[in-house]
Amino acid sequence: MIVSILLILIVLAQNPKGGGLSSTFAGSNQVMGARRTADFLEKATWYLAIALVALSLLATITQPKHGGEQKSVVESKVKENQPTALPEIPIPTEQSSDSAN
């Protein structure tokens, strides 16, 4: 969650046309100038994106397996409530023609 939030904030701080946070420092002579800020934001974006992908893969790999096939909670509740066998329904037999007369 933290990596995702940081990635969102870094991307929102950038401007697609080269402005963004780096344009604020363009006119001043700071230790971190406009170009260095843009480089930092670009590198931070790449590092956070790679971290997000790596954490996603790690979470998928380390997820516990349940018998090879995973089922949702809804599927398991439906299976619990289903009857195991159908009830027997008596089938009426035809009466012989002698008893009908």
Short mmCIF file of C-alpha atoms in Angstrom, two decimals:
data_model
loop_
_atom_site.label_atom_id
_atom_site.label_comp_id
_atom_site.label_asym_id
_atom_site.label_seq_id
_atom_site.Cartn_x
_atom_site.Cartn_y
_atom_site.Cartn_z
CA MET A 1 0.00 0.00 0.00
CA ILE A 2 2.81 2.38 0.90
CA VAL A 3 4.63 1.81 -2.41
CA SER A 4 1.40 2.37 -4.34
CA ILE A 5 0.63 5.62 -2.54
CA LEU A 6 4.19 6.88 -3.03
CA LEU A 7 4.06 5.98 -6.71
CA ILE A 8 0.80 7.89 -7.12
CA LEU A 9 2.24 10.95 -5.39
CA ILE A 10 5.44 10.89 -7.46
CA VAL A 11 3.50 10.57 -10.72
CA LEU A 12 1.15 13.39 -9.74
CA ALA A 13 4.13 15.62 -8.88
CA GLN A 14 5.37 15.29 -12.46
CA ASN A 15 4.06 17.28 -15.37
CA PRO A 16 3.96 15.49 -18.73
CA LYS A 17 5.32 18.60 -20.51
CA GLY A 18 8.38 18.99 -18.32
CA GLY A 19 6.86 21.29 -15.69
CA GLY A 20 5.51 19.90 -12.48
CA LEU A 21 7.62 20.07 -9.37
CA SER A 22 10.78 20.76 -11.37
CA SER A 23 9.30 23.97 -12.87
CA THR A 24 9.04 25.46 -9.39
CA PHE A 25 12.82 25.39 -9.01
CA ALA A 26 13.60 26.56 -12.56
CA GLY A 27 14.32 30.21 -11.74
CA SER A 28 16.20 29.73 -8.49
CA ASN A 29 19.72 28.54 -7.81
CA GLN A 30 19.02 25.81 -5.32
CA VAL A 31 21.22 22.85 -4.50
CA MET A 32 18.77 20.71 -6.38
CA GLY A 33 18.02 22.47 -9.64
CA ALA A 34 15.19 21.91 -12.09
CA ARG A 35 16.92 19.19 -14.09
CA ARG A 36 18.08 17.31 -11.00
CA THR A 37 14.53 17.39 -9.60
CA ALA A 38 13.15 15.96 -12.84
CA ASP A 39 15.83 13.23 -12.80
CA PHE A 40 15.01 12.40 -9.19
CA LEU A 41 11.28 12.15 -9.92
CA GLU A 42 11.91 9.97 -12.97
CA LYS A 43 14.24 7.63 -11.08
CA ALA A 44 11.86 7.48 -8.12
CA THR A 45 9.02 6.55 -10.48
CA TRP A 46 11.04 3.69 -11.99
CA TYR A 47 12.22 2.39 -8.61
CA LEU A 48 8.73 2.50 -7.12
CA ALA A 49 7.21 0.82 -10.20
CA ILE A 50 9.81 -1.97 -10.03
CA ALA A 51 9.20 -2.35 -6.28
CA LEU A 52 5.44 -2.58 -6.85
CA VAL A 53 5.84 -5.31 -9.49
CA ALA A 54 8.34 -7.22 -7.33
CA LEU A 55 6.09 -7.05 -4.26
CA SER A 56 3.11 -8.20 -6.32
CA LEU A 57 5.04 -11.20 -7.64
CA LEU A 58 6.33 -11.99 -4.15
CA ALA A 59 2.80 -11.88 -2.73
CA THR A 60 1.58 -14.21 -5.49
CA ILE A 61 4.42 -16.69 -4.96
CA THR A 62 4.12 -16.79 -1.16
CA GLN A 63 0.32 -17.05 -1.12
CA PRO A 64 -0.71 -20.25 0.68
CA LYS A 65 -2.08 -23.00 -1.52
CA HIS A 66 -5.09 -25.05 -0.45
CA GLY A 67 -4.99 -28.47 -2.09
CA GLY A 68 -3.96 -27.17 -5.47
CA GLU A 69 -7.34 -25.63 -6.25
CA GLN A 70 -8.46 -22.47 -4.55
CA LYS A 71 -12.14 -21.73 -4.10
CA SER A 72 -13.85 -18.58 -3.04
CA VAL A 73 -15.75 -18.30 0.21
CA VAL A 74 -19.03 -18.14 -1.70
CA GLU A 75 -18.29 -21.40 -3.54
CA SER A 76 -17.41 -23.19 -0.32
CA LYS A 77 -20.64 -22.00 1.39
CA VAL A 78 -22.74 -23.14 -1.58
CA LYS A 79 -21.11 -26.59 -1.52
CA GLU A 80 -21.73 -26.88 2.23
CA ASN A 81 -25.44 -26.16 1.81
CA GLN A 82 -26.02 -28.50 -1.13
CA PRO A 83 -27.54 -31.92 -0.39
CA THR A 84 -25.19 -34.81 -1.04
CA ALA A 85 -27.81 -37.03 -2.72
CA LEU A 86 -31.18 -36.43 -4.30
CA PRO A 87 -34.16 -37.66 -2.30
CA GLU A 88 -35.90 -40.70 -3.69
CA ILE A 89 -39.25 -39.92 -5.23
CA PRO A 90 -41.66 -42.84 -5.45
CA ILE A 91 -42.69 -43.55 -9.01
CA PRO A 92 -46.27 -44.78 -9.34
CA THR A 93 -46.55 -48.10 -11.14
CA GLU A 94 -49.22 -48.84 -13.66
CA GLN A 95 -52.11 -50.84 -12.33
CA SER A 96 -53.09 -53.92 -14.18
CA SER A 97 -56.16 -53.75 -16.44
CA ASP A 98 -57.94 -56.40 -14.27
CA SER A 99 -58.20 -54.11 -11.25
CA ALA A 100 -59.46 -51.23 -13.37
CA ASN A 101 -62.65 -53.19 -14.39
#
